[in-house]
Coordinates of C-alpha atoms in Angstrom, one line a residue:
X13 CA 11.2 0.1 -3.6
X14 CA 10.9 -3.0 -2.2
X15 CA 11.1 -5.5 -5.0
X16 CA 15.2 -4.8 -4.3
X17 CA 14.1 -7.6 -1.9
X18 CA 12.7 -10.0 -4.7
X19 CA 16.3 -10.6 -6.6
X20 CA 18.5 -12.9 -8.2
X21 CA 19.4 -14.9 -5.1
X22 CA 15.8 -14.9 -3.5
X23 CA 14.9 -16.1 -7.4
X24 CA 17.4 -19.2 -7.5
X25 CA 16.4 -19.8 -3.4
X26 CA 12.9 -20.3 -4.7
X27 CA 14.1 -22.4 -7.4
X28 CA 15.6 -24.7 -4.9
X29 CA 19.2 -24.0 -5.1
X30 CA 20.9 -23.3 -2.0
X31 CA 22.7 -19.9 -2.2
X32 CA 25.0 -18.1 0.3
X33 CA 24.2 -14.3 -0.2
X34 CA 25.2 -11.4 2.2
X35 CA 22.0 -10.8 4.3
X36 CA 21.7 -6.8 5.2
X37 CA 19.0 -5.4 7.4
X38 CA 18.8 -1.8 7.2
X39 CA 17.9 -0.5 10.5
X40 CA 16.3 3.3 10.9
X41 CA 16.1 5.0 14.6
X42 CA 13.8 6.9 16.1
X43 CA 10.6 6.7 14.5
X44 CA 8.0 8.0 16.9
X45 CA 10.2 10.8 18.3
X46 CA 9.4 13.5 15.3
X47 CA 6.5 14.0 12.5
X48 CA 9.7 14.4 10.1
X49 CA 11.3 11.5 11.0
X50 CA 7.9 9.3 11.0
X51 CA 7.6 10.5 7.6
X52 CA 10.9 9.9 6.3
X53 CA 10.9 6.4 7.8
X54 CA 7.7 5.2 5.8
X55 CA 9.6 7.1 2.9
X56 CA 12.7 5.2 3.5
X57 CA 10.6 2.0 3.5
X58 CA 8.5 2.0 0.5
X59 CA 11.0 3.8 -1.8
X60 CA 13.6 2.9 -0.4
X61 CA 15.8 0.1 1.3
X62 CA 15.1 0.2 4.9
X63 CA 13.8 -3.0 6.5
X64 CA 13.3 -2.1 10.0
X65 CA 12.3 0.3 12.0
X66 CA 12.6 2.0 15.8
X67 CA 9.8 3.2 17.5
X68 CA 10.2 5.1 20.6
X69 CA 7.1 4.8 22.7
X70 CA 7.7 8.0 24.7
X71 CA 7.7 10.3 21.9
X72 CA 5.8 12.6 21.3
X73 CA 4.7 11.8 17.5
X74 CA 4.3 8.1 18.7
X75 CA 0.2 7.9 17.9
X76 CA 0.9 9.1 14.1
X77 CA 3.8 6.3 14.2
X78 CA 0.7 4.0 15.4
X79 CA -1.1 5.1 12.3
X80 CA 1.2 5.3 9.9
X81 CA 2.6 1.5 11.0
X82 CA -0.5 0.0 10.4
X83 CA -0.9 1.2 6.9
X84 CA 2.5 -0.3 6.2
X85 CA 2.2 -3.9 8.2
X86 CA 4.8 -5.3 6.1
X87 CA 7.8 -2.7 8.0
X88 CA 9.2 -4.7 10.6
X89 CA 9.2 -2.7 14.1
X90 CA 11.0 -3.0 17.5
X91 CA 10.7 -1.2 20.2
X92 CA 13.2 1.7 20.9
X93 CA 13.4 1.3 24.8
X94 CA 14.7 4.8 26.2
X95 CA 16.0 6.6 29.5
X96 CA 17.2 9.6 27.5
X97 CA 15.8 12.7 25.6
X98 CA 19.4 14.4 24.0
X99 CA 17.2 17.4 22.3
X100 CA 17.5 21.2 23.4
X101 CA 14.3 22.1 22.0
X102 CA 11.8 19.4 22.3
X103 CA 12.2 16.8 25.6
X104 CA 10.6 13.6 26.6
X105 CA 9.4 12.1 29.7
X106 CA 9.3 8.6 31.0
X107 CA 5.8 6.7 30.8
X108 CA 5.4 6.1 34.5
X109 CA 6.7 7.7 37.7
X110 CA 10.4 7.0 38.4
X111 CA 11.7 9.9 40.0
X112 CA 15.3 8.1 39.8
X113 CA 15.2 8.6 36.1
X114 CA 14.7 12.1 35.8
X115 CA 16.1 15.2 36.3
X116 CA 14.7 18.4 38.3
X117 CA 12.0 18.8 35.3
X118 CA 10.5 15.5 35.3
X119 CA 12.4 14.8 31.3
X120 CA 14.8 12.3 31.4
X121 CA 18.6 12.9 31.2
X122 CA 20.2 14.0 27.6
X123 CA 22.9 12.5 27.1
X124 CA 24.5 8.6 28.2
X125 CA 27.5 9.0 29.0
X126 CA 29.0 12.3 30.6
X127 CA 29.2 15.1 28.2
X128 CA 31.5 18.6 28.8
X129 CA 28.7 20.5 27.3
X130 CA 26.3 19.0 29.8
X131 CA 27.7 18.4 33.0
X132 CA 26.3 16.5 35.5
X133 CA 23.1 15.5 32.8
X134 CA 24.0 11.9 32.0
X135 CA 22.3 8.6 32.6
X136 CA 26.4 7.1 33.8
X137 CA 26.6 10.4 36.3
X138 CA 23.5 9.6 37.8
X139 CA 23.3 5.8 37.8
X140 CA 24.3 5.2 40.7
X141 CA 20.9 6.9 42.6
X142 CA 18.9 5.1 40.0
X143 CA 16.4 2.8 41.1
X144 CA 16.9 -0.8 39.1
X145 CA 12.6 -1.6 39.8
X146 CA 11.7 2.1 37.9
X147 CA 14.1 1.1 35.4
X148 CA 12.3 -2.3 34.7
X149 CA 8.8 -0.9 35.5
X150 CA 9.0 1.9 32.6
X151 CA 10.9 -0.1 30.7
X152 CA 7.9 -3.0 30.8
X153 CA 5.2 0.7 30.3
X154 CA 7.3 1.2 27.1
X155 CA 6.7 -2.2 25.4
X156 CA 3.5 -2.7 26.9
X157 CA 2.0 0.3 25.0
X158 CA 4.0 -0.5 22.0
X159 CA 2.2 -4.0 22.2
X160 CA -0.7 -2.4 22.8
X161 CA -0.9 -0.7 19.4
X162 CA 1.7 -1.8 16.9
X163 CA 0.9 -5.7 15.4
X164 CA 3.9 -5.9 14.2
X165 CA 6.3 -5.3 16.9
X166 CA 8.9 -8.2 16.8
X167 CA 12.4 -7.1 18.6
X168 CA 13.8 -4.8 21.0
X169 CA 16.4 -2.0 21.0
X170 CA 18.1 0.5 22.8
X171 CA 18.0 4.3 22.5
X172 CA 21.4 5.5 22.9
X173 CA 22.5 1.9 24.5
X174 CA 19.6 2.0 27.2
X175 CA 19.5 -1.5 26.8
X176 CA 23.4 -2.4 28.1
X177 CA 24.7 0.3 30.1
X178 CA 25.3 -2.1 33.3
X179 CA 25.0 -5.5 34.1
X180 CA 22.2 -4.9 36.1
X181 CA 20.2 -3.4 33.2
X182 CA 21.3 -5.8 31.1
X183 CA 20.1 -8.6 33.0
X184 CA 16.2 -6.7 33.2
X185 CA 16.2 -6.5 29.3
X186 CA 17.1 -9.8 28.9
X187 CA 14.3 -10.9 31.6
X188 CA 11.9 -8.6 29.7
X189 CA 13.3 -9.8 26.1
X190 CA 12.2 -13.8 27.3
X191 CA 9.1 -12.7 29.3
X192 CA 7.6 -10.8 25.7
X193 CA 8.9 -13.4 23.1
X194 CA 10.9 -9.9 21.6
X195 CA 14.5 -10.8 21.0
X196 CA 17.0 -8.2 22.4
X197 CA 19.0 -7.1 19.1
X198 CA 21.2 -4.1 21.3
X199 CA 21.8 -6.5 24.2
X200 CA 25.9 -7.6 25.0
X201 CA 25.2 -10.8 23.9
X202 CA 22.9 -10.3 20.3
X203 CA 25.6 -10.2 18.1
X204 CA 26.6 -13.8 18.9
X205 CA 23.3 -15.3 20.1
X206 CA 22.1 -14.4 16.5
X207 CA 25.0 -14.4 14.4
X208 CA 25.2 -10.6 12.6
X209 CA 27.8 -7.8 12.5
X210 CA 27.0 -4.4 12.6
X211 CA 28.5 -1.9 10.1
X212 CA 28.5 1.5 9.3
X213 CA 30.0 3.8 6.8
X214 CA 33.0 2.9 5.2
X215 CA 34.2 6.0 5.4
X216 CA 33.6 9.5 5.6
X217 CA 29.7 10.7 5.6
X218 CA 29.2 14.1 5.9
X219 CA 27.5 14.7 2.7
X220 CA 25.6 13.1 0.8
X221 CA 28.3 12.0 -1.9
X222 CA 29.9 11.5 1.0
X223 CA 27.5 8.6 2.6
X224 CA 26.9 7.0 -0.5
X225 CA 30.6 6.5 -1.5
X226 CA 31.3 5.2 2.0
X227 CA 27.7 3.1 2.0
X228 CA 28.7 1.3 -1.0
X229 CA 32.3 0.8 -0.1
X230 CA 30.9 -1.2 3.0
X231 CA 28.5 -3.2 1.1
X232 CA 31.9 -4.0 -0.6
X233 CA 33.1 -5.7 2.2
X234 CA 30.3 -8.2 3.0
X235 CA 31.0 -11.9 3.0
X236 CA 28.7 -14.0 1.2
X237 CA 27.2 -16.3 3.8
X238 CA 27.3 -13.8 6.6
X239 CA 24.8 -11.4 8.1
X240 CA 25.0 -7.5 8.9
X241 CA 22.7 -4.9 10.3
X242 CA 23.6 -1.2 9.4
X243 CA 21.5 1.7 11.3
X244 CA 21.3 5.3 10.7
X245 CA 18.4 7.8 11.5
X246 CA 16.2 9.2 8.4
X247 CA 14.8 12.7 8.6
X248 CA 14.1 15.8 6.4
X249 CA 15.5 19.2 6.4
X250 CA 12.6 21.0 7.3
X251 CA 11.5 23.7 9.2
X252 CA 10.4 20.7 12.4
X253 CA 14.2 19.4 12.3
X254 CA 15.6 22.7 11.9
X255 CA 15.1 23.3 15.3
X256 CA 16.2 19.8 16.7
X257 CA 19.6 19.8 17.7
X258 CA 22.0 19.7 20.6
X259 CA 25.3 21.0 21.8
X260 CA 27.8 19.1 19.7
X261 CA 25.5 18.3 17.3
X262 CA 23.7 21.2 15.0
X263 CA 23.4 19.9 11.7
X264 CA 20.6 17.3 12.9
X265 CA 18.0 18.4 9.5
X266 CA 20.8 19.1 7.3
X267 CA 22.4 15.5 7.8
X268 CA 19.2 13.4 8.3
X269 CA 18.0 14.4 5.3
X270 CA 20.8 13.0 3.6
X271 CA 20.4 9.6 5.5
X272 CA 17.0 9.9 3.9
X273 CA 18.6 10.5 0.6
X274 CA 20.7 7.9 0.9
X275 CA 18.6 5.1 1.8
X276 CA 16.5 6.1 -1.5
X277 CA 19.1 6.3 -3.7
X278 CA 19.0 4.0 -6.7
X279 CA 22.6 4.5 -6.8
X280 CA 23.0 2.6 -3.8
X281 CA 19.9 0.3 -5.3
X282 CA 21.9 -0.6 -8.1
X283 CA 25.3 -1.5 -5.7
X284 CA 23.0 -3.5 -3.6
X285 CA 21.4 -6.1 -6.8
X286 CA 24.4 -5.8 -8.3
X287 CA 26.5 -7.3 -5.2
X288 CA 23.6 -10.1 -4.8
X289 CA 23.0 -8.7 -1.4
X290 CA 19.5 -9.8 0.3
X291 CA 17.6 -7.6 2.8
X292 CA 16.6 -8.8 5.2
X293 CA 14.3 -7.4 8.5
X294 CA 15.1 -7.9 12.0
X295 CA 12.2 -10.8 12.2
X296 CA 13.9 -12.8 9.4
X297 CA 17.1 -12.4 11.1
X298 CA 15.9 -13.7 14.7
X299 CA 13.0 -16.5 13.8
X300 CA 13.8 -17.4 10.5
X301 CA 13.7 -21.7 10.7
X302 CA 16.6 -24.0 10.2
X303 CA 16.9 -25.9 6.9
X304 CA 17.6 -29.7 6.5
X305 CA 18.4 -31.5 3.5
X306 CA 15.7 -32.3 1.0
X307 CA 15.6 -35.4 -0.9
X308 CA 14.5 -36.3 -4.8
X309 CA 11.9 -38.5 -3.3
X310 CA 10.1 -35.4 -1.4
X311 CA 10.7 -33.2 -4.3
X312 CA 8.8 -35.5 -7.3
X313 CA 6.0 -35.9 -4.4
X314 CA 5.2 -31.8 -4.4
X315 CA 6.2 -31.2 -7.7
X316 CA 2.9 -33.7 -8.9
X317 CA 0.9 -32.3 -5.8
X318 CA 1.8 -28.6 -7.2
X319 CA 0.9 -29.9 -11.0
X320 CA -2.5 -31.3 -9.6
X321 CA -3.2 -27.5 -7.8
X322 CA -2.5 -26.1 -11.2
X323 CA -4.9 -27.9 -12.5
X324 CA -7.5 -27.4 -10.2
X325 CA -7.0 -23.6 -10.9
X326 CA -5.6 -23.1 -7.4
X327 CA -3.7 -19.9 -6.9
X328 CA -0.9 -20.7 -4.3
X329 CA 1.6 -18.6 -3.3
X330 CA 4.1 -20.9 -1.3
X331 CA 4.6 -24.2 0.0
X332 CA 6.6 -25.1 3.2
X333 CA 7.2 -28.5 4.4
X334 CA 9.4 -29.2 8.1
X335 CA 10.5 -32.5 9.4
X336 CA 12.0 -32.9 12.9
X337 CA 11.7 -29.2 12.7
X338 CA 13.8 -28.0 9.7
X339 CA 12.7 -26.9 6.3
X340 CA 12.9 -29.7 4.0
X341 CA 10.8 -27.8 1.1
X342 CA 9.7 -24.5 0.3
X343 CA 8.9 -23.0 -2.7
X344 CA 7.3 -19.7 -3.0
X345 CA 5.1 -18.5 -6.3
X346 CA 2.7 -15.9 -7.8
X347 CA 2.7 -13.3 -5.3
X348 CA 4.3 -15.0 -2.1
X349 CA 7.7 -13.9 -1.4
X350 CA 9.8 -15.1 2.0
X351 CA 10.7 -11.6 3.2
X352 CA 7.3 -10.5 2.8
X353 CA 4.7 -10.7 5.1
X354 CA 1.3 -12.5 3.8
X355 CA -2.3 -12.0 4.2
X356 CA -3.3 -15.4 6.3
X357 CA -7.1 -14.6 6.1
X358 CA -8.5 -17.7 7.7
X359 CA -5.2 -19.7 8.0
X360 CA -5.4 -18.0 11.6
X361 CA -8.4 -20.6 12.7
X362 CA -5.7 -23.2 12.8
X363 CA -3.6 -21.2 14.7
X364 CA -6.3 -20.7 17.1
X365 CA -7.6 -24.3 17.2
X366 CA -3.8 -25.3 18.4
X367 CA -3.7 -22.5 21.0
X368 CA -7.3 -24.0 21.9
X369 CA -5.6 -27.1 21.9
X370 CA -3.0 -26.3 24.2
X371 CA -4.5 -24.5 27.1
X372 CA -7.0 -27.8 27.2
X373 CA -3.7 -29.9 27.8
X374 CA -2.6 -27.8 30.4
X375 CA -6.0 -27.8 31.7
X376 CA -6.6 -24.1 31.4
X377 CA -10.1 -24.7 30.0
X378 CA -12.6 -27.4 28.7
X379 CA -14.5 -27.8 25.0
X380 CA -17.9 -28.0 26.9
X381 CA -16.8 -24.6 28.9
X382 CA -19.8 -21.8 28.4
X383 CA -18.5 -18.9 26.0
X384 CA -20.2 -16.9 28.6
X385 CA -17.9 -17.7 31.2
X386 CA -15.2 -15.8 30.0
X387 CA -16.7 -12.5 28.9
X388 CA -18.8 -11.4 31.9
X389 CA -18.7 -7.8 31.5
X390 CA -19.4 -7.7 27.6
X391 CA -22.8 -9.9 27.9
X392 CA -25.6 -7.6 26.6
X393 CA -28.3 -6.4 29.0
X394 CA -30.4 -9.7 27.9
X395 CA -28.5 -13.3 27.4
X396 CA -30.6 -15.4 25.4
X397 CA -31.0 -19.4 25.9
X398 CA -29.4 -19.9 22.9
X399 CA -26.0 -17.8 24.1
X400 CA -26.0 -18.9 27.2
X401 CA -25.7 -22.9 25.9
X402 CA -23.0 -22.0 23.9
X403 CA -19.8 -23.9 24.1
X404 CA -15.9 -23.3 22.9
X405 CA -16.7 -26.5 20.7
X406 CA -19.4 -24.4 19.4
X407 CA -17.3 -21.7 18.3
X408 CA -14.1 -24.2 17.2
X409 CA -16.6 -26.0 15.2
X410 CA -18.5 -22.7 13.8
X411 CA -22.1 -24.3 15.2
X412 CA -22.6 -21.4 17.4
X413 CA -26.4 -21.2 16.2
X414 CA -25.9 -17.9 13.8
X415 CA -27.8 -18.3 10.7
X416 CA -25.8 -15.8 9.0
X417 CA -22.1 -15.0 9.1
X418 CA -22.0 -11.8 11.7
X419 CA -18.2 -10.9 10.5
X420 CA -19.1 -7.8 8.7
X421 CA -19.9 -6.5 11.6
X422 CA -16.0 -6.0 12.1
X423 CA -15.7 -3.3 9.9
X424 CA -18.7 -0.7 12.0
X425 CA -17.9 -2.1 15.7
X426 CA -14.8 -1.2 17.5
X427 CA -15.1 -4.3 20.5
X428 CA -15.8 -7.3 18.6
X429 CA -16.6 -9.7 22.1
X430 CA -19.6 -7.7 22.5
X431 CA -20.3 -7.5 18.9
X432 CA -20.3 -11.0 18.9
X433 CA -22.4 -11.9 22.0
X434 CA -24.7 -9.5 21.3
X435 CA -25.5 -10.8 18.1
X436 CA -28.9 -12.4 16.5
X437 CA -28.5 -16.3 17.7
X438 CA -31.6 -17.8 15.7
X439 CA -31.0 -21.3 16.2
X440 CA -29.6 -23.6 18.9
X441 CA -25.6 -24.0 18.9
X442 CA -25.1 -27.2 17.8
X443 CA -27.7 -27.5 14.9
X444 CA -26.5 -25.5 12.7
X445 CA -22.8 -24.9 10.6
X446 CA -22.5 -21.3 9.7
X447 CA -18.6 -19.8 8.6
X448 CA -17.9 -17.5 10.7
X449 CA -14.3 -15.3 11.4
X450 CA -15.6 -13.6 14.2

């Protein structure tokens, strides 16, 4: 349940009062790969305690991952770059063609790093007549169609250590990391470039009363003031998993379920408020802003603006202020919450309007360009006088000659340029202000 992330520490952080809690992001595997697991991970998330999730792009129950994602936008998700497929009864193959990657079937190999029961199958015993540009080239497919489909896609990862198992592969996620904005949380260097552990059971964890009494005995090792990631891989024990398993490893369903089981355990709910431990997601871990100091001065200032808001009736839900590019005041109310994503409805303009802003300073366009210009192949059959004046001023300045607000027509149309430019343009851009989001 995911007010367990709404608790006594985030309550006396919104108050204003600095507090040094043990920040835990709870890291699940492999969504994408089964309909079980894609299930269990959603499960995991909205009953449960886990903050982040793993998508692997070349599995098979990746479109329902796609669907169920965007009816849970608040999940954090990174992409679970892969070179292997470890099943026996269900394989994977890579997005492009890299016939260096795979083995005589086309899948790629099972296991990482050599294996008795599968000799000769391993990404390390076949390294060496891999080719570095397939590597990179499905590596860049993978978070392209990831990209592609998932909004919230903020990280990378590795599937079975894809992400680390040479320098030279290394070095391409850490191009690929930079080149996507998508921090590289399974790279050598994470740990330290964004200053977590990782932990794991603190003890034995075969059983369910197994992984909760070592679960809870690690939580009772966390520093206050330091930050952890813990991973495991969610599941049920169902007929799908039942047949999912590989040499070595038989008891996939039978132990994934009690991942599952444990990551919705109020037990384990209770140990977590109890031990003022904050969740945290992969994207609070990596972005989250520094803070500076705030002073009485700044704090009677927004205390008499909020009072003058209150009056007005206005329902705000948080406040930020940064100078020389800390946070110097923040204050979150009603229903805004910092590890929870928010609705920005048409916040975004402004966001646009500096983008806009930007790409005129680097003199990548002009305000008097024509709209026209940059959508040739999603004009309709007939461009009116009216749309063919129009101007990126018209549309930063919502004067684009529409008598009516078109946006509704967001909710029937799939590709919203044409559905745009193809709309009823009464008047002449310029002449006339009409709200539009658009």
């Amino acid at each position: 349940m995911k007010h367990l992330k709404i608790f006594t520490a985030a309550a006396l952080f919104m108050a204003g009062i600095s507090v040094q809690a043990q920040d835990l992001v709870i890291r699940i595997d492999d969504m994408g790969a089964f309909h079980s697991v894609n299930n269990a991970s959603i499960d995991t998330y909205r009953n449960g305690i886990a903050t982040s999730v793993e998508v692997l792009a070349v599995g098979g129950w990746f479109p329902e991952a796609v669907k169920m994602l965007k009816e849970n936008p608040g999940l954090d998700v990174g992409i679970h770059l892969a070179l292997t497929s470890e099943w026996e009864n269900v394989k994977w193959r890579p997005l492009t063609h890299c016939p260096s990657l795979v083995d005589e079937n086309g899948y790629f190999f099972p296991m990482m790093g050599p294996n008795p029961a599968y000799p000769g199958q391993s990404v390390m015993e076949n390294a060496s007549k891999f080719d570095i540009k397939e590597i990179e080239q499905e590596f860049r497919a993978q978070i392209e169609l990831a990209l592609k489909h998932i909004p919230q896609v903020t990280h990378l990862t590795g599937h079975m250590g894809s992400c680390r198992f040479s320098p030279e592969v290394a070095a391409i996620v850490a191009k690929l990391s930079e080149e996507y904005c998508l921090p590289s949380m399974d790279s050598p260097d994470s740990k330290e470039k964004h200053s977590f552990q990782g932990v794991g059971y603190g003890g034995p964890h075969g059983t369910l009363e197994e992984k909760k009494a070592s679960f809870i005995k690690m939580l009772d090792k966390l520093e206050k003031g330091k930050r952890y990631v813990f991973l495991d891989h969610p599941a049920y024990n169902d007929s799908e998993m039942a047949e999912v398993w590989h040499i070595g490893y038989e008891t996939v369903a039978e132990d994934r379920q009690g991942v599952t089981d444990l990551l919705k355990s109020p037990e384990v709910k209770k140990a977590i408020e109890e031990k003022g431990i904050r969740l945290i997601d992969y994207n609070y871990l990596t972005k989250q802003l520094p803070r500076g100091e705030r002073s009485a001065k700044l704090d009677k200032a927004v205390e008499k603006y909020l009072k003058s808001m209150e009056k007005e009736e206005q329902d705000m839900h948080s406040i930020m202020i940064l100078k020389d590019g800390k946070v110097v005041y923040e204050k979150w109310m009603s229903t805004g919450n910092e590890l929870e994503p928010h609705v920005l409805n048409s916040v975004s303009k402004t966001f646009t309007s500096c983008a806009v802003g930007l790409a005129i300073s680097e003199g990548l366009i002009k305000l008097d360009d024509k709209v026209i210009s940059y959508f040739p192949d999603k004009l309709p059959e007939n461009v009116s006088e009216n749309l063919a004046s129009m101007t990126v001023r018209n549309l930063l300045t919502m004067n684009t000659g529409h008598e009516k607000d078109p946006s509704k027509l967001r909710n029937t149309e799939q590709d919203w340029e044409r559905c745009f430019l193809a709309s009823d343009l009464k008047r002449e851009p310029g002449t006339i202000f009409c709200y539009n989001s658009l």
